[in-house]
Amino acid sequence: MRIKNVVKVMNFHSLLRVDSSKRVAENYRNVGDEVTKIIKTIVYNKNLVLDKKVILPDPKMNKLNIYIANDYGFCGDFNSLVARQIKQDKDNYKIIIGSKIVYQDEKTILKINKDDFYKKFDKIEQAIDTAVRNLTYSEINLYYNHYNSSTSFEFRKLVLFPIEFDGTYDEKHDFVIETDITSMLQSLLVFYILYQLRMCERISYAAENVLRNQITSQALDKIEEIETIQEHEKRRKKKDELVLKTVENYKKVTLREGEDG
């Protein structure tokens, strides 16, 4: 009974975390869509393209992948998806978020606990800022578990840099620029990448609690199944004891009648 109560509390808390993290993620996502549109308008502006001011990485350079895992219990499957992807990406540089991912090699430039994501976010920011300004990598990708609904999530890859080009340059807007355009674009790209990273961390947090809720729900079902079996067994034993007692009483009565007769 005590274990069942503990699992019930964990199940309830996982539902609360799904709901709260989903609301935060939705707020990020709504703003994120607008941020993406604005930055695309600037980065892929036709005049900037003609002036060769677009920031494009060298496709021959290495890739940087960021992985968001989980540090809490009941998320083995959640982390296994992340760990499997990291092993496939052994030739790429890595930022790993999550202490339960034990993998680390010479291309792991940063590894932090999930609990320290916001406390040490400045380290991530510094790594991304340096990467964008020096065009160190051909791509910056994010791998994480994406929340779909209260019952499902999926493992996803999100390309953070370069920003996806839809095939058309913006011709509707022009800008008066009174600063170094390259530095401004770099700052915008860093802001965009970090914003997307924060948003996906919240979405990932919702996803991990979906899994935790599924596991604890299954555990509760199993506990209730065991309790039902135990209750049936208890009733069967009581019935057997009653039958045995009745037979013994009958034997005694029969024996007594035989002695009296």
PDB file of C-alpha atoms in Angstrom:
ATOM      1  CA  MET A   1       0.000   0.000   0.000  1.00  0.00           C
ATOM      2  CA  ARG A   2       2.863   2.366   0.829  1.00  0.00           C
ATOM      3  CA  ILE A   3       4.511   1.746  -2.570  1.00  0.00           C
ATOM      4  CA  LYS A   4       1.197   2.331  -4.307  1.00  0.00           C
ATOM      5  CA  ASN A   5       0.791   5.697  -2.567  1.00  0.00           C
ATOM      6  CA  VAL A   6       4.321   6.735  -3.583  1.00  0.00           C
ATOM      7  CA  VAL A   7       3.655   5.790  -7.228  1.00  0.00           C
ATOM      8  CA  LYS A   8       0.338   7.667  -7.125  1.00  0.00           C
ATOM      9  CA  VAL A   9       2.132  10.818  -5.950  1.00  0.00           C
ATOM     10  CA  MET A  10       4.768  10.455  -8.693  1.00  0.00           C
ATOM     11  CA  ASN A  11       2.045   9.922 -11.276  1.00  0.00           C
ATOM     12  CA  PHE A  12       0.175  13.015 -10.113  1.00  0.00           C
ATOM     13  CA  HIS A  13       3.324  15.171 -10.085  1.00  0.00           C
ATOM     14  CA  SER A  14       4.252  14.039 -13.602  1.00  0.00           C
ATOM     15  CA  LEU A  15       0.846  15.225 -14.837  1.00  0.00           C
ATOM     16  CA  LEU A  16       1.352  18.600 -13.167  1.00  0.00           C
ATOM     17  CA  ARG A  17       4.805  18.941 -14.737  1.00  0.00           C
ATOM     18  CA  VAL A  18       3.471  18.058 -18.191  1.00  0.00           C
ATOM     19  CA  ASP A  19       0.820  20.737 -17.898  1.00  0.00           C
ATOM     20  CA  SER A  20       3.092  23.489 -16.543  1.00  0.00           C
ATOM     21  CA  SER A  21       6.006  22.824 -18.911  1.00  0.00           C
ATOM     22  CA  LYS A  22       3.594  22.584 -21.869  1.00  0.00           C
ATOM     23  CA  ARG A  23       2.209  26.041 -21.079  1.00  0.00           C
ATOM     24  CA  VAL A  24       5.705  27.531 -20.878  1.00  0.00           C
ATOM     25  CA  ALA A  25       6.732  25.778 -24.104  1.00  0.00           C
ATOM     26  CA  GLU A  26       3.635  27.042 -25.916  1.00  0.00           C
ATOM     27  CA  ASN A  27       4.477  30.613 -24.905  1.00  0.00           C
ATOM     28  CA  TYR A  28       7.998  30.151 -26.243  1.00  0.00           C
ATOM     29  CA  ARG A  29       6.695  28.545 -29.430  1.00  0.00           C
ATOM     30  CA  ASN A  30       4.213  31.325 -30.205  1.00  0.00           C
ATOM     31  CA  VAL A  31       6.899  33.971 -29.874  1.00  0.00           C
ATOM     32  CA  GLY A  32       9.457  31.688 -31.527  1.00  0.00           C
ATOM     33  CA  ASP A  33       7.432  31.464 -34.738  1.00  0.00           C
ATOM     34  CA  GLU A  34       7.383  35.250 -34.997  1.00  0.00           C
ATOM     35  CA  VAL A  35      11.080  35.517 -34.153  1.00  0.00           C
ATOM     36  CA  THR A  36      11.867  33.011 -36.895  1.00  0.00           C
ATOM     37  CA  LYS A  37       9.848  34.981 -39.463  1.00  0.00           C
ATOM     38  CA  ILE A  38      11.538  38.257 -38.526  1.00  0.00           C
ATOM     39  CA  ILE A  39      15.051  36.802 -38.596  1.00  0.00           C
ATOM     40  CA  LYS A  40      14.414  35.046 -41.915  1.00  0.00           C
ATOM     41  CA  THR A  41      13.215  38.361 -43.336  1.00  0.00           C
ATOM     42  CA  ILE A  42      16.487  39.979 -42.317  1.00  0.00           C
ATOM     43  CA  VAL A  43      18.935  37.153 -42.964  1.00  0.00           C
ATOM     44  CA  TYR A  44      17.498  36.359 -46.403  1.00  0.00           C
ATOM     45  CA  ASN A  45      16.788  39.927 -47.468  1.00  0.00           C
ATOM     46  CA  LYS A  46      17.503  40.319 -51.199  1.00  0.00           C
ATOM     47  CA  ASN A  47      19.582  43.474 -50.785  1.00  0.00           C
ATOM     48  CA  LEU A  48      21.778  41.845 -48.143  1.00  0.00           C
ATOM     49  CA  VAL A  49      22.208  38.819 -50.415  1.00  0.00           C
ATOM     50  CA  LEU A  50      23.247  41.060 -53.319  1.00  0.00           C
ATOM     51  CA  ASP A  51      25.688  42.836 -51.021  1.00  0.00           C
ATOM     52  CA  LYS A  52      27.042  39.406 -50.005  1.00  0.00           C
ATOM     53  CA  LYS A  53      26.246  40.034 -46.346  1.00  0.00           C
ATOM     54  CA  VAL A  54      24.443  36.744 -45.766  1.00  0.00           C
ATOM     55  CA  ILE A  55      26.136  34.571 -43.142  1.00  0.00           C
ATOM     56  CA  LEU A  56      26.561  31.102 -44.578  1.00  0.00           C
ATOM     57  CA  PRO A  57      28.794  28.433 -43.042  1.00  0.00           C
ATOM     58  CA  ASP A  58      31.347  26.358 -44.911  1.00  0.00           C
ATOM     59  CA  PRO A  59      29.703  22.969 -45.650  1.00  0.00           C
ATOM     60  CA  LYS A  60      33.126  21.315 -45.311  1.00  0.00           C
ATOM     61  CA  MET A  61      33.381  22.202 -41.625  1.00  0.00           C
ATOM     62  CA  ASN A  62      32.442  19.871 -38.772  1.00  0.00           C
ATOM     63  CA  LYS A  63      28.961  19.807 -37.236  1.00  0.00           C
ATOM     64  CA  LEU A  64      28.011  20.759 -33.682  1.00  0.00           C
ATOM     65  CA  ASN A  65      25.175  18.763 -32.140  1.00  0.00           C
ATOM     66  CA  ILE A  66      23.367  19.626 -28.914  1.00  0.00           C
ATOM     67  CA  TYR A  67      21.604  16.810 -27.043  1.00  0.00           C
ATOM     68  CA  ILE A  68      18.977  17.255 -24.315  1.00  0.00           C
ATOM     69  CA  ALA A  69      18.565  14.251 -22.019  1.00  0.00           C
ATOM     70  CA  ASN A  70      17.054  13.749 -18.567  1.00  0.00           C
ATOM     71  CA  ASP A  71      18.567  13.437 -15.076  1.00  0.00           C
ATOM     72  CA  TYR A  72      15.596  11.990 -13.183  1.00  0.00           C
ATOM     73  CA  GLY A  73      14.244   8.480 -12.715  1.00  0.00           C
ATOM     74  CA  PHE A  74      11.816   6.446 -14.854  1.00  0.00           C
ATOM     75  CA  CYS A  75      13.264   7.790 -18.106  1.00  0.00           C
ATOM     76  CA  GLY A  76      15.576   5.032 -19.338  1.00  0.00           C
ATOM     77  CA  ASP A  77      13.890   4.801 -22.750  1.00  0.00           C
ATOM     78  CA  PHE A  78      13.896   8.596 -23.018  1.00  0.00           C
ATOM     79  CA  ASN A  79      17.670   8.768 -22.499  1.00  0.00           C
ATOM     80  CA  SER A  80      18.415   5.686 -24.613  1.00  0.00           C
ATOM     81  CA  LEU A  81      17.201   7.535 -27.727  1.00  0.00           C
ATOM     82  CA  VAL A  82      19.605  10.375 -26.969  1.00  0.00           C
ATOM     83  CA  ALA A  83      22.511   8.032 -26.156  1.00  0.00           C
ATOM     84  CA  ARG A  84      21.989   6.054 -29.371  1.00  0.00           C
ATOM     85  CA  GLN A  85      22.107   9.242 -31.453  1.00  0.00           C
ATOM     86  CA  ILE A  86      25.285  10.439 -29.718  1.00  0.00           C
ATOM     87  CA  LYS A  87      27.057   7.157 -30.525  1.00  0.00           C
ATOM     88  CA  GLN A  88      26.062   7.567 -34.180  1.00  0.00           C
ATOM     89  CA  ASP A  89      27.497  11.096 -34.190  1.00  0.00           C
ATOM     90  CA  LYS A  90      30.978  10.211 -32.915  1.00  0.00           C
ATOM     91  CA  ASP A  91      32.627  12.387 -35.595  1.00  0.00           C
ATOM     92  CA  ASN A  92      30.639  15.506 -34.640  1.00  0.00           C
ATOM     93  CA  TYR A  93      31.315  18.010 -31.871  1.00  0.00           C
ATOM     94  CA  LYS A  94      28.861  17.825 -28.990  1.00  0.00           C
ATOM     95  CA  ILE A  95      27.158  19.713 -26.200  1.00  0.00           C
ATOM     96  CA  ILE A  96      25.492  17.174 -23.903  1.00  0.00           C
ATOM     97  CA  ILE A  97      22.826  18.224 -21.388  1.00  0.00           C
ATOM     98  CA  GLY A  98      22.110  15.465 -18.880  1.00  0.00           C
ATOM     99  CA  SER A  99      24.363  13.685 -16.372  1.00  0.00           C
ATOM    100  CA  LYS A 100      22.853  10.242 -17.061  1.00  0.00           C
ATOM    101  CA  ILE A 101      24.409  10.294 -20.527  1.00  0.00           C
ATOM    102  CA  VAL A 102      27.788   8.823 -19.610  1.00  0.00           C
ATOM    103  CA  TYR A 103      29.301   9.268 -23.079  1.00  0.00           C
ATOM    104  CA  GLN A 104      32.111  11.784 -23.377  1.00  0.00           C
ATOM    105  CA  ASP A 105      34.965  12.089 -25.879  1.00  0.00           C
ATOM    106  CA  GLU A 106      37.509  14.618 -27.139  1.00  0.00           C
ATOM    107  CA  LYS A 107      34.811  16.245 -29.280  1.00  0.00           C
ATOM    108  CA  THR A 108      32.506  16.896 -26.315  1.00  0.00           C
ATOM    109  CA  ILE A 109      33.025  20.627 -25.826  1.00  0.00           C
ATOM    110  CA  LEU A 110      30.506  20.974 -22.968  1.00  0.00           C
ATOM    111  CA  LYS A 111      28.639  18.577 -20.678  1.00  0.00           C
ATOM    112  CA  ILE A 112      26.277  19.822 -17.955  1.00  0.00           C
ATOM    113  CA  ASN A 113      23.606  18.357 -15.689  1.00  0.00           C
ATOM    114  CA  LYS A 114      20.009  18.902 -16.733  1.00  0.00           C
ATOM    115  CA  ASP A 115      19.362  20.657 -13.403  1.00  0.00           C
ATOM    116  CA  ASP A 116      22.126  23.124 -14.270  1.00  0.00           C
ATOM    117  CA  PHE A 117      20.695  24.031 -17.681  1.00  0.00           C
ATOM    118  CA  TYR A 118      19.638  27.528 -16.618  1.00  0.00           C
ATOM    119  CA  LYS A 119      22.339  27.991 -13.969  1.00  0.00           C
ATOM    120  CA  LYS A 120      25.064  27.354 -16.548  1.00  0.00           C
ATOM    121  CA  PHE A 121      23.248  28.648 -19.601  1.00  0.00           C
ATOM    122  CA  ASP A 122      25.960  31.304 -19.979  1.00  0.00           C
ATOM    123  CA  LYS A 123      28.443  28.530 -20.859  1.00  0.00           C
ATOM    124  CA  ILE A 124      26.141  27.329 -23.632  1.00  0.00           C
ATOM    125  CA  GLU A 125      25.665  30.915 -24.792  1.00  0.00           C
ATOM    126  CA  GLN A 126      29.422  31.467 -24.914  1.00  0.00           C
ATOM    127  CA  ALA A 127      29.974  28.292 -26.958  1.00  0.00           C
ATOM    128  CA  ILE A 128      27.218  29.208 -29.440  1.00  0.00           C
ATOM    129  CA  ASP A 129      28.360  32.828 -29.728  1.00  0.00           C
ATOM    130  CA  THR A 130      31.933  31.762 -30.505  1.00  0.00           C
ATOM    131  CA  ALA A 131      30.722  29.171 -33.015  1.00  0.00           C
ATOM    132  CA  VAL A 132      28.533  31.627 -34.939  1.00  0.00           C
ATOM    133  CA  ARG A 133      31.000  34.515 -34.991  1.00  0.00           C
ATOM    134  CA  ASN A 134      33.861  32.299 -36.138  1.00  0.00           C
ATOM    135  CA  LEU A 135      31.677  30.117 -38.394  1.00  0.00           C
ATOM    136  CA  THR A 136      33.308  27.129 -36.736  1.00  0.00           C
ATOM    137  CA  TYR A 137      30.703  24.581 -37.840  1.00  0.00           C
ATOM    138  CA  SER A 138      28.785  23.761 -41.008  1.00  0.00           C
ATOM    139  CA  GLU A 139      25.669  23.071 -38.919  1.00  0.00           C
ATOM    140  CA  ILE A 140      24.393  23.429 -35.383  1.00  0.00           C
ATOM    141  CA  ASN A 141      21.750  20.782 -34.662  1.00  0.00           C
ATOM    142  CA  LEU A 142      19.598  19.989 -31.669  1.00  0.00           C
ATOM    143  CA  TYR A 143      18.381  16.503 -30.731  1.00  0.00           C
ATOM    144  CA  TYR A 144      15.609  16.231 -28.166  1.00  0.00           C
ATOM    145  CA  ASN A 145      12.366  14.427 -27.312  1.00  0.00           C
ATOM    146  CA  HIS A 146       9.443  16.482 -28.572  1.00  0.00           C
ATOM    147  CA  TYR A 147       6.120  16.663 -26.700  1.00  0.00           C
ATOM    148  CA  ASN A 148       3.170  15.911 -28.985  1.00  0.00           C
ATOM    149  CA  SER A 149       0.309  15.322 -26.576  1.00  0.00           C
ATOM    150  CA  SER A 150      -0.444  14.117 -23.078  1.00  0.00           C
ATOM    151  CA  THR A 151       0.073  10.560 -24.328  1.00  0.00           C
ATOM    152  CA  SER A 152       2.889  10.768 -26.877  1.00  0.00           C
ATOM    153  CA  PHE A 153       6.291  12.226 -27.734  1.00  0.00           C
ATOM    154  CA  GLU A 154       8.887  11.670 -30.460  1.00  0.00           C
ATOM    155  CA  PHE A 155      12.658  12.013 -30.853  1.00  0.00           C
ATOM    156  CA  ARG A 156      13.487  14.923 -33.158  1.00  0.00           C
ATOM    157  CA  LYS A 157      16.337  16.705 -34.874  1.00  0.00           C
ATOM    158  CA  LEU A 158      16.118  20.487 -35.269  1.00  0.00           C
ATOM    159  CA  VAL A 159      18.582  22.397 -37.443  1.00  0.00           C
ATOM    160  CA  LEU A 160      19.377  25.593 -35.545  1.00  0.00           C
ATOM    161  CA  PHE A 161      22.023  26.946 -37.943  1.00  0.00           C
ATOM    162  CA  PRO A 162      21.978  27.774 -40.763  1.00  0.00           C
ATOM    163  CA  ILE A 163      18.366  28.944 -40.600  1.00  0.00           C
ATOM    164  CA  GLU A 164      16.249  27.026 -43.095  1.00  0.00           C
ATOM    165  CA  PHE A 165      15.991  28.766 -46.469  1.00  0.00           C
ATOM    166  CA  ASP A 166      12.575  28.367 -48.120  1.00  0.00           C
ATOM    167  CA  GLY A 167      13.891  29.184 -51.608  1.00  0.00           C
ATOM    168  CA  THR A 168      12.805  32.818 -51.928  1.00  0.00           C
ATOM    169  CA  TYR A 169      14.516  35.995 -50.804  1.00  0.00           C
ATOM    170  CA  ASP A 170      12.580  38.797 -49.123  1.00  0.00           C
ATOM    171  CA  GLU A 171      12.023  41.731 -51.486  1.00  0.00           C
ATOM    172  CA  LYS A 172       9.310  43.561 -49.526  1.00  0.00           C
ATOM    173  CA  HIS A 173      11.494  45.064 -46.839  1.00  0.00           C
ATOM    174  CA  ASP A 174      14.548  47.266 -46.892  1.00  0.00           C
ATOM    175  CA  PHE A 175      16.577  48.456 -43.944  1.00  0.00           C
ATOM    176  CA  VAL A 176      18.580  51.476 -42.952  1.00  0.00           C
ATOM    177  CA  ILE A 177      21.573  50.027 -41.140  1.00  0.00           C
ATOM    178  CA  GLU A 178      23.774  52.260 -39.026  1.00  0.00           C
ATOM    179  CA  THR A 179      25.955  49.568 -37.501  1.00  0.00           C
ATOM    180  CA  ASP A 180      28.188  46.735 -38.635  1.00  0.00           C
ATOM    181  CA  ILE A 181      25.741  44.476 -40.452  1.00  0.00           C
ATOM    182  CA  THR A 182      27.804  41.314 -39.984  1.00  0.00           C
ATOM    183  CA  SER A 183      28.000  41.788 -36.220  1.00  0.00           C
ATOM    184  CA  MET A 184      24.279  42.524 -36.077  1.00  0.00           C
ATOM    185  CA  LEU A 185      23.369  39.389 -38.053  1.00  0.00           C
ATOM    186  CA  GLN A 186      25.651  37.285 -35.867  1.00  0.00           C
ATOM    187  CA  SER A 187      23.966  38.612 -32.729  1.00  0.00           C
ATOM    188  CA  LEU A 188      20.526  37.880 -34.198  1.00  0.00           C
ATOM    189  CA  LEU A 189      21.533  34.337 -35.082  1.00  0.00           C
ATOM    190  CA  VAL A 190      22.945  33.688 -31.604  1.00  0.00           C
ATOM    191  CA  PHE A 191      19.747  35.072 -30.058  1.00  0.00           C
ATOM    192  CA  TYR A 192      17.650  32.856 -32.330  1.00  0.00           C
ATOM    193  CA  ILE A 193      19.612  29.671 -31.547  1.00  0.00           C
ATOM    194  CA  LEU A 194      19.509  30.269 -27.789  1.00  0.00           C
ATOM    195  CA  TYR A 195      15.794  31.058 -27.913  1.00  0.00           C
ATOM    196  CA  GLN A 196      15.072  27.827 -29.786  1.00  0.00           C
ATOM    197  CA  LEU A 197      17.221  25.921 -27.305  1.00  0.00           C
ATOM    198  CA  ARG A 198      15.285  27.263 -24.306  1.00  0.00           C
ATOM    199  CA  MET A 199      11.975  26.488 -26.004  1.00  0.00           C
ATOM    200  CA  CYS A 200      12.980  22.913 -26.833  1.00  0.00           C
ATOM    201  CA  GLU A 201      14.278  22.310 -23.307  1.00  0.00           C
ATOM    202  CA  ARG A 202      10.783  23.076 -21.972  1.00  0.00           C
ATOM    203  CA  ILE A 203       9.167  20.912 -24.664  1.00  0.00           C
ATOM    204  CA  SER A 204      11.585  18.122 -23.780  1.00  0.00           C
ATOM    205  CA  TYR A 205      10.726  18.497 -20.090  1.00  0.00           C
ATOM    206  CA  ALA A 206       7.046  18.019 -20.937  1.00  0.00           C
ATOM    207  CA  ALA A 207       7.929  14.945 -23.018  1.00  0.00           C
ATOM    208  CA  GLU A 208       9.954  13.306 -20.246  1.00  0.00           C
ATOM    209  CA  ASN A 209       7.022  13.707 -17.870  1.00  0.00           C
ATOM    210  CA  VAL A 210       4.695  12.145 -20.447  1.00  0.00           C
ATOM    211  CA  LEU A 211       6.949   9.086 -20.330  1.00  0.00           C
ATOM    212  CA  ARG A 212       7.139   9.199 -16.521  1.00  0.00           C
ATOM    213  CA  ASN A 213       3.338   9.408 -16.362  1.00  0.00           C
ATOM    214  CA  GLN A 214       2.994   6.423 -18.699  1.00  0.00           C
ATOM    215  CA  ILE A 215       5.425   4.356 -16.616  1.00  0.00           C
ATOM    216  CA  THR A 216       3.825   5.229 -13.283  1.00  0.00           C
ATOM    217  CA  SER A 217       0.336   4.582 -14.741  1.00  0.00           C
ATOM    218  CA  GLN A 218       1.490   1.146 -15.889  1.00  0.00           C
ATOM    219  CA  ALA A 219       3.021   0.565 -12.449  1.00  0.00           C
ATOM    220  CA  LEU A 220      -0.271   1.471 -10.782  1.00  0.00           C
ATOM    221  CA  ASP A 221      -2.142  -0.915 -13.076  1.00  0.00           C
ATOM    222  CA  LYS A 222       0.336  -3.672 -12.196  1.00  0.00           C
ATOM    223  CA  ILE A 223       0.061  -2.947  -8.463  1.00  0.00           C
ATOM    224  CA  GLU A 224      -3.742  -3.064  -8.677  1.00  0.00           C
ATOM    225  CA  GLU A 225      -3.518  -6.310 -10.657  1.00  0.00           C
ATOM    226  CA  ILE A 226      -1.298  -7.842  -7.945  1.00  0.00           C
ATOM    227  CA  GLU A 227      -3.647  -6.542  -5.243  1.00  0.00           C
ATOM    228  CA  THR A 228      -6.600  -8.167  -7.044  1.00  0.00           C
ATOM    229  CA  ILE A 229      -4.746 -11.491  -7.283  1.00  0.00           C
ATOM    230  CA  GLN A 230      -3.770 -11.263  -3.619  1.00  0.00           C
ATOM    231  CA  GLU A 231      -7.362 -10.471  -2.638  1.00  0.00           C
ATOM    232  CA  HIS A 232      -8.647 -13.459  -4.644  1.00  0.00           C
ATOM    233  CA  GLU A 233      -6.012 -15.658  -3.028  1.00  0.00           C
ATOM    234  CA  LYS A 234      -6.995 -14.372   0.417  1.00  0.00           C
ATOM    235  CA  ARG A 235     -10.671 -15.145  -0.256  1.00  0.00           C
ATOM    236  CA  ARG A 236      -9.803 -18.603  -1.623  1.00  0.00           C
ATOM    237  CA  LYS A 237      -7.765 -19.415   1.496  1.00  0.00           C
ATOM    238  CA  LYS A 238     -10.584 -18.252   3.751  1.00  0.00           C
ATOM    239  CA  LYS A 239     -13.037 -20.383   1.762  1.00  0.00           C
ATOM    240  CA  ASP A 240     -10.700 -23.394   1.961  1.00  0.00           C
ATOM    241  CA  GLU A 241     -10.284 -22.865   5.692  1.00  0.00           C
ATOM    242  CA  LEU A 242     -14.068 -22.652   6.107  1.00  0.00           C
ATOM    243  CA  VAL A 243     -14.601 -25.860   4.089  1.00  0.00           C
ATOM    244  CA  LEU A 244     -11.863 -27.600   6.089  1.00  0.00           C
ATOM    245  CA  LYS A 245     -13.397 -26.439   9.354  1.00  0.00           C
ATOM    246  CA  THR A 246     -16.849 -27.641   8.221  1.00  0.00           C
ATOM    247  CA  VAL A 247     -15.432 -31.074   7.249  1.00  0.00           C
ATOM    248  CA  GLU A 248     -13.621 -31.349  10.602  1.00  0.00           C
ATOM    249  CA  ASN A 249     -16.804 -30.455  12.468  1.00  0.00           C
ATOM    250  CA  TYR A 250     -18.739 -33.014  10.431  1.00  0.00           C
ATOM    251  CA  LYS A 251     -16.166 -35.681  11.250  1.00  0.00           C
ATOM    252  CA  LYS A 252     -16.401 -34.852  14.947  1.00  0.00           C
ATOM    253  CA  VAL A 253     -20.210 -35.024  14.896  1.00  0.00           C
ATOM    254  CA  THR A 254     -20.155 -38.300  12.957  1.00  0.00           C
ATOM    255  CA  LEU A 255     -17.566 -39.770  15.345  1.00  0.00           C
ATOM    256  CA  ARG A 256     -19.568 -38.697  18.379  1.00  0.00           C
ATOM    257  CA  GLU A 257     -22.779 -40.188  16.973  1.00  0.00           C
ATOM    258  CA  GLY A 258     -20.909 -43.431  16.312  1.00  0.00           C
ATOM    259  CA  GLU A 259     -19.651 -43.571  19.867  1.00  0.00           C
ATOM    260  CA  ASP A 260     -23.144 -42.833  21.256  1.00  0.00           C
ATOM    261  CA  GLY A 261     -24.767 -45.426  19.045  1.00  0.00           C
TER     262      GLY A 261
END
